[in-house]
Amino acid sequence: MVALTDKTEKRLTIQTAEIAQDTTAIRSLDWERDRFDIEFGLQNGTTYNSFLIRGEQIALVDTSHEKFRKLYFDILTGLINPTDIDYLIVSHTEPDHSGLVKDLLQMAPDITVVASKVAIQFLEDLVHQPFKRKIVKNGDRLDLGNGHEFEFVIAPNLHWPDTIFSFDHKTQTLYTCDAFGMHYCSDSTFDEDLKTIEADFHYYYECLMGPNARSVLSALKRMGELPTVKMIATGHGPLLYHNVEELTGRYRSWSQKQTKAETSIGVFYVSEYGYSDRLAQAIINGITKTGVGVDVVDLGSAVDLQELRELVGRCTGLVIGMSPAASAANIQGALSTILGSTNAKQAVGIFETGGGDDEPIDPLLSKFRNLGLTTAFPAIRIKQTPTENTYKLCEEAGTDLGQWVTRDRSIKAMKSLGADLDKALGRLSGGLYIITAKKGDVSSAMLASWVNQASFKPLGFSIAVAKDRAIESLMQVGDRFVLNVLEEGNYQQLMRHFLKRFAPGADRFEGVKTQPAENGAPILSDALAYMECEVVSRMDCNDHWAVYSTVYAGRVSKPEALTAVHHRKVGNHY
């Protein structure tokens, strides 16, 4: 069954399918969504999956994104009277899965919400009305009758701190919300075509699950205590049925590799307060761009102080998210353990999580400095609702920290290449260009020389972008930018400006003459030429992305001038 939107809107459809006995999937297909969590571009849209299970009692697992409000409830009410639903199982409270919880509870106020303790706390702020609730812990069960007995698996940080998995013993279906999913929109309910989806599956893991690799391994361990899982009903993309063992095995392999990283950074915060989750995730995204492992700890949950002491001791960097909740006795005990386990070789960064003037950042930062730790980035102070620029600042701060803790390894790698080979590779020359990009309120730029024309029809070129560049998150598939060509003999000032190291969140265009292109990105007024471009595809090249883009507009300001050329001496670093 499929429902369509008005053709003037972005294409949204609903698909329903009987996926197991007494079990209906309600899949909200968002065909044209091109971005998620601000930083990550999408090539194939996404879906938001919800599930209806009928035993003697009836349960709904998750709802959908609020953009599907009419479509979703038209389909749901065609399947069942909402007042006949006994339980709403909330896998986690991210808005793309819980966006319609409030509407459902207004329709059917007698529904009991089943969720983790943290999720219930989040929902209280979301729903703003009393509701029946059942808090579940790892191993708890809910019997719907007719054999549909649900067992719950706590899976924090996948990728929100409130996540639970739900296992139906009758159908051997595991409902995992974000975990094992992918942003991939198609009419296929299941994963029968592995080759088609595996790139999106891996990309999704890298963006959302890789930063929480230890949590992935913990969830896999808990899943191993369940009977055989025949199907994984994910919150995004096709459901896993044909390749369950293969794809869960990939999660295990990738996560084991991630946790064996030479260096790791501990991120410690209180998940249930303010904007802490999104801010922490943005910092984590920045860290992982540098190839550094991340250990995430929610100080608001039960923390084993001995394990915390060992974790802090093996980390090369620390990130602390502070909130008024930090005054609680258990959190103060955890902070004291962190302070007592640090060493002077570590770096630290601190961010506020809620706003206002009541968060004790400065006293804690002074304590870390007195212990000899290096401050990796200026304290991030949140005085109002975070914007896209706030999250971009957090990402850049995380990248700065990741680069600091890997500085010795980077220097060692530079010296490891044989001198002759190093010099030979350095003889590959290129032009000098500045890439400028703008999306929403966020803008960025970078100096580039690895640029080459790659096609005639359409006109296109490739550019290599280091994964830890700030601009990288603005050069996803579908993003638009400007390629500014520098002029021979007249490029030094622009080159010096864009080569310097910018503080997180700094305006890279301050003091530079620009004008807006049609796509919104800045054109450098002193450039020899410019081209307006759109990213078509990206290829993973270890520490760089090879980005292929098409060109659809451009102009030369000085027809007789030549492009500036960059001649390197060595080939294993800039």
PDB file of N, CA and C in Angstrom, residues 93-173:
ATOM      1  N   THR A  93      14.518   8.799  21.311  1.00  0.00           N
ATOM      2  CA  THR A  93      13.658   9.979  21.180  1.00  0.00           C
ATOM      3  C   THR A  93      14.142  10.974  20.141  1.00  0.00           C
ATOM      4  N   GLU A  94      15.071  10.607  19.273  1.00  0.00           N
ATOM      5  CA  GLU A  94      15.470  11.519  18.210  1.00  0.00           C
ATOM      6  C   GLU A  94      14.231  11.862  17.376  1.00  0.00           C
ATOM      7  N   PRO A  95      14.073  13.132  16.967  1.00  0.00           N
ATOM      8  CA  PRO A  95      12.807  13.566  16.360  1.00  0.00           C
ATOM      9  C   PRO A  95      12.393  12.821  15.096  1.00  0.00           C
ATOM     10  N   ASP A  96      13.343  12.258  14.350  1.00  0.00           N
ATOM     11  CA  ASP A  96      12.926  11.567  13.133  1.00  0.00           C
ATOM     12  C   ASP A  96      12.214  10.248  13.426  1.00  0.00           C
ATOM     13  N   HIS A  97      12.271   9.782  14.681  1.00  0.00           N
ATOM     14  CA  HIS A  97      11.542   8.571  15.069  1.00  0.00           C
ATOM     15  C   HIS A  97      10.418   8.861  16.064  1.00  0.00           C
ATOM     16  N   SER A  98      10.546   9.944  16.816  1.00  0.00           N
ATOM     17  CA  SER A  98       9.541  10.259  17.845  1.00  0.00           C
ATOM     18  C   SER A  98       8.751  11.516  17.520  1.00  0.00           C
ATOM     19  N   GLY A  99       8.869  11.990  16.282  1.00  0.00           N
ATOM     20  CA  GLY A  99       8.229  13.249  15.919  1.00  0.00           C
ATOM     21  C   GLY A  99       6.716  13.246  16.021  1.00  0.00           C
ATOM     22  N   LEU A 100       6.095  12.054  16.040  1.00  0.00           N
ATOM     23  CA  LEU A 100       4.635  11.966  16.085  1.00  0.00           C
ATOM     24  C   LEU A 100       4.124  11.354  17.400  1.00  0.00           C
ATOM     25  N   VAL A 101       5.019  11.197  18.381  1.00  0.00           N
ATOM     26  CA  VAL A 101       4.606  10.614  19.665  1.00  0.00           C
ATOM     27  C   VAL A 101       3.534  11.481  20.330  1.00  0.00           C
ATOM     28  N   LYS A 102       3.745  12.777  20.356  1.00  0.00           N
ATOM     29  CA  LYS A 102       2.791  13.672  21.000  1.00  0.00           C
ATOM     30  C   LYS A 102       1.422  13.567  20.338  1.00  0.00           C
ATOM     31  N   ASP A 103       1.404  13.530  18.999  1.00  0.00           N
ATOM     32  CA  ASP A 103       0.130  13.429  18.268  1.00  0.00           C
ATOM     33  C   ASP A 103      -0.576  12.122  18.602  1.00  0.00           C
ATOM     34  N   LEU A 104       0.187  11.027  18.646  1.00  0.00           N
ATOM     35  CA  LEU A 104      -0.410   9.722  18.933  1.00  0.00           C
ATOM     36  C   LEU A 104      -1.010   9.688  20.331  1.00  0.00           C
ATOM     37  N   LEU A 105      -0.297  10.246  21.304  1.00  0.00           N
ATOM     38  CA  LEU A 105      -0.794  10.238  22.681  1.00  0.00           C
ATOM     39  C   LEU A 105      -2.015  11.139  22.847  1.00  0.00           C
ATOM     40  N   GLN A 106      -2.123  12.175  22.026  1.00  0.00           N
ATOM     41  CA  GLN A 106      -3.329  13.001  22.062  1.00  0.00           C
ATOM     42  C   GLN A 106      -4.519  12.233  21.502  1.00  0.00           C
ATOM     43  N   MET A 107      -4.279  11.394  20.488  1.00  0.00           N
ATOM     44  CA  MET A 107      -5.341  10.558  19.920  1.00  0.00           C
ATOM     45  C   MET A 107      -5.737   9.431  20.874  1.00  0.00           C
ATOM     46  N   ALA A 108      -4.737   8.863  21.554  1.00  0.00           N
ATOM     47  CA  ALA A 108      -4.952   7.669  22.380  1.00  0.00           C
ATOM     48  C   ALA A 108      -4.206   7.828  23.700  1.00  0.00           C
ATOM     49  N   PRO A 109      -4.721   8.605  24.618  1.00  0.00           N
ATOM     50  CA  PRO A 109      -3.996   8.923  25.866  1.00  0.00           C
ATOM     51  C   PRO A 109      -3.799   7.735  26.810  1.00  0.00           C
ATOM     52  N   ASP A 110      -4.473   6.602  26.550  1.00  0.00           N
ATOM     53  CA  ASP A 110      -4.303   5.441  27.429  1.00  0.00           C
ATOM     54  C   ASP A 110      -3.150   4.538  27.018  1.00  0.00           C
ATOM     55  N   ILE A 111      -2.463   4.866  25.924  1.00  0.00           N
ATOM     56  CA  ILE A 111      -1.295   4.085  25.509  1.00  0.00           C
ATOM     57  C   ILE A 111      -0.215   4.189  26.586  1.00  0.00           C
ATOM     58  N   THR A 112       0.433   3.077  26.879  1.00  0.00           N
ATOM     59  CA  THR A 112       1.575   3.070  27.792  1.00  0.00           C
ATOM     60  C   THR A 112       2.864   3.171  26.978  1.00  0.00           C
ATOM     61  N   VAL A 113       3.677   4.170  27.292  1.00  0.00           N
ATOM     62  CA  VAL A 113       4.954   4.355  26.603  1.00  0.00           C
ATOM     63  C   VAL A 113       6.014   3.486  27.275  1.00  0.00           C
ATOM     64  N   VAL A 114       6.688   2.672  26.480  1.00  0.00           N
ATOM     65  CA  VAL A 114       7.736   1.776  26.974  1.00  0.00           C
ATOM     66  C   VAL A 114       9.073   2.304  26.463  1.00  0.00           C
ATOM     67  N   ALA A 115       9.995   2.596  27.364  1.00  0.00           N
ATOM     68  CA  ALA A 115      11.264   3.192  26.952  1.00  0.00           C
ATOM     69  C   ALA A 115      12.262   3.114  28.099  1.00  0.00           C
ATOM     70  N   SER A 116      13.496   3.497  27.806  1.00  0.00           N
ATOM     71  CA  SER A 116      14.516   3.586  28.851  1.00  0.00           C
ATOM     72  C   SER A 116      14.218   4.785  29.753  1.00  0.00           C
ATOM     73  N   LYS A 117      14.867   4.812  30.905  1.00  0.00           N
ATOM     74  CA  LYS A 117      14.657   5.902  31.859  1.00  0.00           C
ATOM     75  C   LYS A 117      15.012   7.249  31.232  1.00  0.00           C
ATOM     76  N   VAL A 118      16.128   7.296  30.515  1.00  0.00           N
ATOM     77  CA  VAL A 118      16.560   8.550  29.893  1.00  0.00           C
ATOM     78  C   VAL A 118      15.554   8.983  28.836  1.00  0.00           C
ATOM     79  N   ALA A 119      15.035   8.025  28.049  1.00  0.00           N
ATOM     80  CA  ALA A 119      14.063   8.364  27.013  1.00  0.00           C
ATOM     81  C   ALA A 119      12.789   8.936  27.619  1.00  0.00           C
ATOM     82  N   ILE A 120      12.327   8.362  28.718  1.00  0.00           N
ATOM     83  CA  ILE A 120      11.128   8.880  29.380  1.00  0.00           C
ATOM     84  C   ILE A 120      11.348  10.321  29.818  1.00  0.00           C
ATOM     85  N   GLN A 121      12.526  10.624  30.338  1.00  0.00           N
ATOM     86  CA  GLN A 121      12.830  12.000  30.752  1.00  0.00           C
ATOM     87  C   GLN A 121      12.800  12.945  29.555  1.00  0.00           C
ATOM     88  N   PHE A 122      13.360  12.510  28.424  1.00  0.00           N
ATOM     89  CA  PHE A 122      13.324  13.328  27.217  1.00  0.00           C
ATOM     90  C   PHE A 122      11.881  13.542  26.754  1.00  0.00           C
ATOM     91  N   LEU A 123      11.066  12.476  26.803  1.00  0.00           N
ATOM     92  CA  LEU A 123       9.689  12.556  26.319  1.00  0.00           C
ATOM     93  C   LEU A 123       8.847  13.499  27.159  1.00  0.00           C
ATOM     94  N   GLU A 124       9.139  13.599  28.447  1.00  0.00           N
ATOM     95  CA  GLU A 124       8.395  14.529  29.298  1.00  0.00           C
ATOM     96  C   GLU A 124       8.534  15.956  28.776  1.00  0.00           C
ATOM     97  N   ASP A 125       9.724  16.301  28.284  1.00  0.00           N
ATOM     98  CA  ASP A 125       9.948  17.632  27.726  1.00  0.00           C
ATOM     99  C   ASP A 125       9.341  17.771  26.331  1.00  0.00           C
ATOM    100  N   LEU A 126       9.171  16.649  25.644  1.00  0.00           N
ATOM    101  CA  LEU A 126       8.644  16.668  24.284  1.00  0.00           C
ATOM    102  C   LEU A 126       7.119  16.698  24.253  1.00  0.00           C
ATOM    103  N   VAL A 127       6.489  15.912  25.121  1.00  0.00           N
ATOM    104  CA  VAL A 127       5.040  15.706  25.065  1.00  0.00           C
ATOM    105  C   VAL A 127       4.264  16.781  25.828  1.00  0.00           C
ATOM    106  N   HIS A 128       4.807  17.233  26.952  1.00  0.00           N
ATOM    107  CA  HIS A 128       4.175  18.286  27.776  1.00  0.00           C
ATOM    108  C   HIS A 128       2.754  17.906  28.219  1.00  0.00           C
ATOM    109  N   GLN A 129       2.560  16.652  28.546  1.00  0.00           N
ATOM    110  CA  GLN A 129       1.286  16.210  29.107  1.00  0.00           C
ATOM    111  C   GLN A 129       1.541  14.905  29.853  1.00  0.00           C
ATOM    112  N   PRO A 130       0.746  14.596  30.853  1.00  0.00           N
ATOM    113  CA  PRO A 130       0.939  13.321  31.564  1.00  0.00           C
ATOM    114  C   PRO A 130       0.724  12.147  30.613  1.00  0.00           C
ATOM    115  N   PHE A 131       1.486  11.080  30.794  1.00  0.00           N
ATOM    116  CA  PHE A 131       1.273   9.879  30.002  1.00  0.00           C
ATOM    117  C   PHE A 131       1.685   8.658  30.816  1.00  0.00           C
ATOM    118  N   LYS A 132       1.086   7.529  30.494  1.00  0.00           N
ATOM    119  CA  LYS A 132       1.439   6.286  31.150  1.00  0.00           C
ATOM    120  C   LYS A 132       2.806   5.860  30.657  1.00  0.00           C
ATOM    121  N   ARG A 133       3.614   5.316  31.567  1.00  0.00           N
ATOM    122  CA  ARG A 133       4.969   4.929  31.146  1.00  0.00           C
ATOM    123  C   ARG A 133       5.402   3.638  31.820  1.00  0.00           C
ATOM    124  N   LYS A 134       6.277   2.926  31.140  1.00  0.00           N
ATOM    125  CA  LYS A 134       6.898   1.709  31.680  1.00  0.00           C
ATOM    126  C   LYS A 134       8.384   1.799  31.354  1.00  0.00           C
ATOM    127  N   ILE A 135       9.197   2.017  32.367  1.00  0.00           N
ATOM    128  CA  ILE A 135      10.648   2.110  32.181  1.00  0.00           C
ATOM    129  C   ILE A 135      11.233   0.700  32.152  1.00  0.00           C
ATOM    130  N   VAL A 136      12.040   0.411  31.130  1.00  0.00           N
ATOM    131  CA  VAL A 136      12.616  -0.930  31.003  1.00  0.00           C
ATOM    132  C   VAL A 136      14.138  -0.864  31.097  1.00  0.00           C
ATOM    133  N   LYS A 137      14.689  -1.936  31.625  1.00  0.00           N
ATOM    134  CA  LYS A 137      16.132  -2.108  31.752  1.00  0.00           C
ATOM    135  C   LYS A 137      16.545  -3.323  30.926  1.00  0.00           C
ATOM    136  N   ASN A 138      17.847  -3.544  30.840  1.00  0.00           N
ATOM    137  CA  ASN A 138      18.346  -4.678  30.061  1.00  0.00           C
ATOM    138  C   ASN A 138      17.790  -5.998  30.606  1.00  0.00           C
ATOM    139  N   GLY A 139      17.212  -6.800  29.721  1.00  0.00           N
ATOM    140  CA  GLY A 139      16.678  -8.100  30.110  1.00  0.00           C
ATOM    141  C   GLY A 139      15.221  -8.091  30.509  1.00  0.00           C
ATOM    142  N   ASP A 140      14.622  -6.900  30.708  1.00  0.00           N
ATOM    143  CA  ASP A 140      13.198  -6.833  31.046  1.00  0.00           C
ATOM    144  C   ASP A 140      12.367  -7.363  29.883  1.00  0.00           C
ATOM    145  N   ARG A 141      11.154  -7.852  30.208  1.00  0.00           N
ATOM    146  CA  ARG A 141      10.294  -8.441  29.182  1.00  0.00           C
ATOM    147  C   ARG A 141       8.894  -7.836  29.235  1.00  0.00           C
ATOM    148  N   LEU A 142       8.223  -7.893  28.087  1.00  0.00           N
ATOM    149  CA  LEU A 142       6.840  -7.433  27.955  1.00  0.00           C
ATOM    150  C   LEU A 142       6.097  -8.466  27.119  1.00  0.00           C
ATOM    151  N   ASP A 143       5.088  -9.100  27.703  1.00  0.00           N
ATOM    152  CA  ASP A 143       4.354 -10.174  27.033  1.00  0.00           C
ATOM    153  C   ASP A 143       3.077  -9.607  26.409  1.00  0.00           C
ATOM    154  N   LEU A 144       3.019  -9.618  25.058  1.00  0.00           N
ATOM    155  CA  LEU A 144       1.840  -9.145  24.351  1.00  0.00           C
ATOM    156  C   LEU A 144       0.806 -10.252  24.161  1.00  0.00           C
ATOM    157  N   GLY A 145       1.211 -11.503  24.451  1.00  0.00           N
ATOM    158  CA  GLY A 145       0.312 -12.629  24.234  1.00  0.00           C
ATOM    159  C   GLY A 145       0.473 -13.221  22.847  1.00  0.00           C
ATOM    160  N   ASN A 146      -0.084 -14.417  22.666  1.00  0.00           N
ATOM    161  CA  ASN A 146       0.042 -15.149  21.398  1.00  0.00           C
ATOM    162  C   ASN A 146       1.501 -15.394  21.024  1.00  0.00           C
ATOM    163  N   GLY A 147       2.354 -15.504  22.025  1.00  0.00           N
ATOM    164  CA  GLY A 147       3.760 -15.814  21.781  1.00  0.00           C
ATOM    165  C   GLY A 147       4.651 -14.614  21.578  1.00  0.00           C
ATOM    166  N   HIS A 148       4.065 -13.414  21.421  1.00  0.00           N
ATOM    167  CA  HIS A 148       4.865 -12.209  21.171  1.00  0.00           C
ATOM    168  C   HIS A 148       5.373 -11.649  22.506  1.00  0.00           C
ATOM    169  N   GLU A 149       6.464 -12.232  22.982  1.00  0.00           N
ATOM    170  CA  GLU A 149       7.087 -11.745  24.213  1.00  0.00           C
ATOM    171  C   GLU A 149       8.314 -10.932  23.842  1.00  0.00           C
ATOM    172  N   PHE A 150       8.298  -9.666  24.224  1.00  0.00           N
ATOM    173  CA  PHE A 150       9.392  -8.758  23.893  1.00  0.00           C
ATOM    174  C   PHE A 150      10.432  -8.758  25.017  1.00  0.00           C
ATOM    175  N   GLU A 151      11.707  -8.826  24.620  1.00  0.00           N
ATOM    176  CA  GLU A 151      12.820  -8.692  25.560  1.00  0.00           C
ATOM    177  C   GLU A 151      13.624  -7.463  25.157  1.00  0.00           C
ATOM    178  N   PHE A 152      14.023  -6.665  26.148  1.00  0.00           N
ATOM    179  CA  PHE A 152      14.674  -5.390  25.851  1.00  0.00           C
ATOM    180  C   PHE A 152      16.178  -5.462  26.100  1.00  0.00           C
ATOM    181  N   VAL A 153      16.896  -4.805  25.207  1.00  0.00           N
ATOM    182  CA  VAL A 153      18.359  -4.740  25.268  1.00  0.00           C
ATOM    183  C   VAL A 153      18.749  -3.267  25.342  1.00  0.00           C
ATOM    184  N   ILE A 154      19.418  -2.874  26.399  1.00  0.00           N
ATOM    185  CA  ILE A 154      19.873  -1.492  26.525  1.00  0.00           C
ATOM    186  C   ILE A 154      21.071  -1.286  25.600  1.00  0.00           C
ATOM    187  N   ALA A 155      21.006  -0.256  24.752  1.00  0.00           N
ATOM    188  CA  ALA A 155      22.068  -0.013  23.768  1.00  0.00           C
ATOM    189  C   ALA A 155      22.394   1.481  23.713  1.00  0.00           C
ATOM    190  N   PRO A 156      22.883   2.047  24.829  1.00  0.00           N
ATOM    191  CA  PRO A 156      23.138   3.491  24.864  1.00  0.00           C
ATOM    192  C   PRO A 156      24.183   3.926  23.836  1.00  0.00           C
ATOM    193  N   ASN A 157      24.009   5.158  23.337  1.00  0.00           N
ATOM    194  CA  ASN A 157      24.940   5.801  22.401  1.00  0.00           C
ATOM    195  C   ASN A 157      24.859   5.250  20.989  1.00  0.00           C
ATOM    196  N   LEU A 158      23.803   4.501  20.661  1.00  0.00           N
ATOM    197  CA  LEU A 158      23.641   4.013  19.285  1.00  0.00           C
ATOM    198  C   LEU A 158      22.360   4.593  18.668  1.00  0.00           C
ATOM    199  N   HIS A 159      22.335   5.859  18.214  1.00  0.00           N
ATOM    200  CA  HIS A 159      23.474   6.737  18.494  1.00  0.00           C
ATOM    201  C   HIS A 159      23.104   7.812  19.507  1.00  0.00           C
ATOM    202  N   TRP A 160      21.981   7.618  20.203  1.00  0.00           N
ATOM    203  CA  TRP A 160      21.600   8.488  21.312  1.00  0.00           C
ATOM    204  C   TRP A 160      21.721   7.715  22.610  1.00  0.00           C
ATOM    205  N   PRO A 161      21.842   8.436  23.744  1.00  0.00           N
ATOM    206  CA  PRO A 161      22.077   7.749  25.021  1.00  0.00           C
ATOM    207  C   PRO A 161      20.865   6.978  25.544  1.00  0.00           C
ATOM    208  N   ASP A 162      19.692   7.202  24.934  1.00  0.00           N
ATOM    209  CA  ASP A 162      18.470   6.582  25.465  1.00  0.00           C
ATOM    210  C   ASP A 162      18.042   5.341  24.688  1.00  0.00           C
ATOM    211  N   THR A 163      18.893   4.839  23.797  1.00  0.00           N
ATOM    212  CA  THR A 163      18.480   3.791  22.859  1.00  0.00           C
ATOM    213  C   THR A 163      18.256   2.435  23.538  1.00  0.00           C
ATOM    214  N   ILE A 164      17.169   1.765  23.133  1.00  0.00           N
ATOM    215  CA  ILE A 164      16.944   0.366  23.487  1.00  0.00           C
ATOM    216  C   ILE A 164      16.654  -0.423  22.221  1.00  0.00           C
ATOM    217  N   PHE A 165      17.043  -1.709  22.202  1.00  0.00           N
ATOM    218  CA  PHE A 165      16.598  -2.661  21.185  1.00  0.00           C
ATOM    219  C   PHE A 165      15.444  -3.465  21.790  1.00  0.00           C
ATOM    220  N   SER A 166      14.572  -3.980  20.924  1.00  0.00           N
ATOM    221  CA  SER A 166      13.439  -4.800  21.364  1.00  0.00           C
ATOM    222  C   SER A 166      13.423  -6.084  20.541  1.00  0.00           C
ATOM    223  N   PHE A 167      13.395  -7.234  21.211  1.00  0.00           N
ATOM    224  CA  PHE A 167      13.436  -8.529  20.531  1.00  0.00           C
ATOM    225  C   PHE A 167      12.131  -9.282  20.744  1.00  0.00           C
ATOM    226  N   ASP A 168      11.446  -9.598  19.634  1.00  0.00           N
ATOM    227  CA  ASP A 168      10.207 -10.373  19.688  1.00  0.00           C
ATOM    228  C   ASP A 168      10.575 -11.851  19.578  1.00  0.00           C
ATOM    229  N   HIS A 169      10.392 -12.593  20.667  1.00  0.00           N
ATOM    230  CA  HIS A 169      10.798 -13.996  20.694  1.00  0.00           C
ATOM    231  C   HIS A 169      10.000 -14.846  19.702  1.00  0.00           C
ATOM    232  N   LYS A 170       8.766 -14.463  19.382  1.00  0.00           N
ATOM    233  CA  LYS A 170       7.974 -15.286  18.473  1.00  0.00           C
ATOM    234  C   LYS A 170       8.493 -15.200  17.043  1.00  0.00           C
ATOM    235  N   THR A 171       8.754 -14.012  16.558  1.00  0.00           N
ATOM    236  CA  THR A 171       9.184 -13.834  15.163  1.00  0.00           C
ATOM    237  C   THR A 171      10.697 -13.756  15.029  1.00  0.00           C
ATOM    238  N   GLN A 172      11.388 -13.734  16.170  1.00  0.00           N
ATOM    239  CA  GLN A 172      12.856 -13.609  16.204  1.00  0.00           C
ATOM    240  C   GLN A 172      13.322 -12.361  15.434  1.00  0.00           C
ATOM    241  N   THR A 173      12.545 -11.298  15.642  1.00  0.00           N
ATOM    242  CA  THR A 173      12.849 -10.007  15.027  1.00  0.00           C
ATOM    243  C   THR A 173      13.408  -9.071  16.084  1.00  0.00           C
TER     244      THR A 173
END
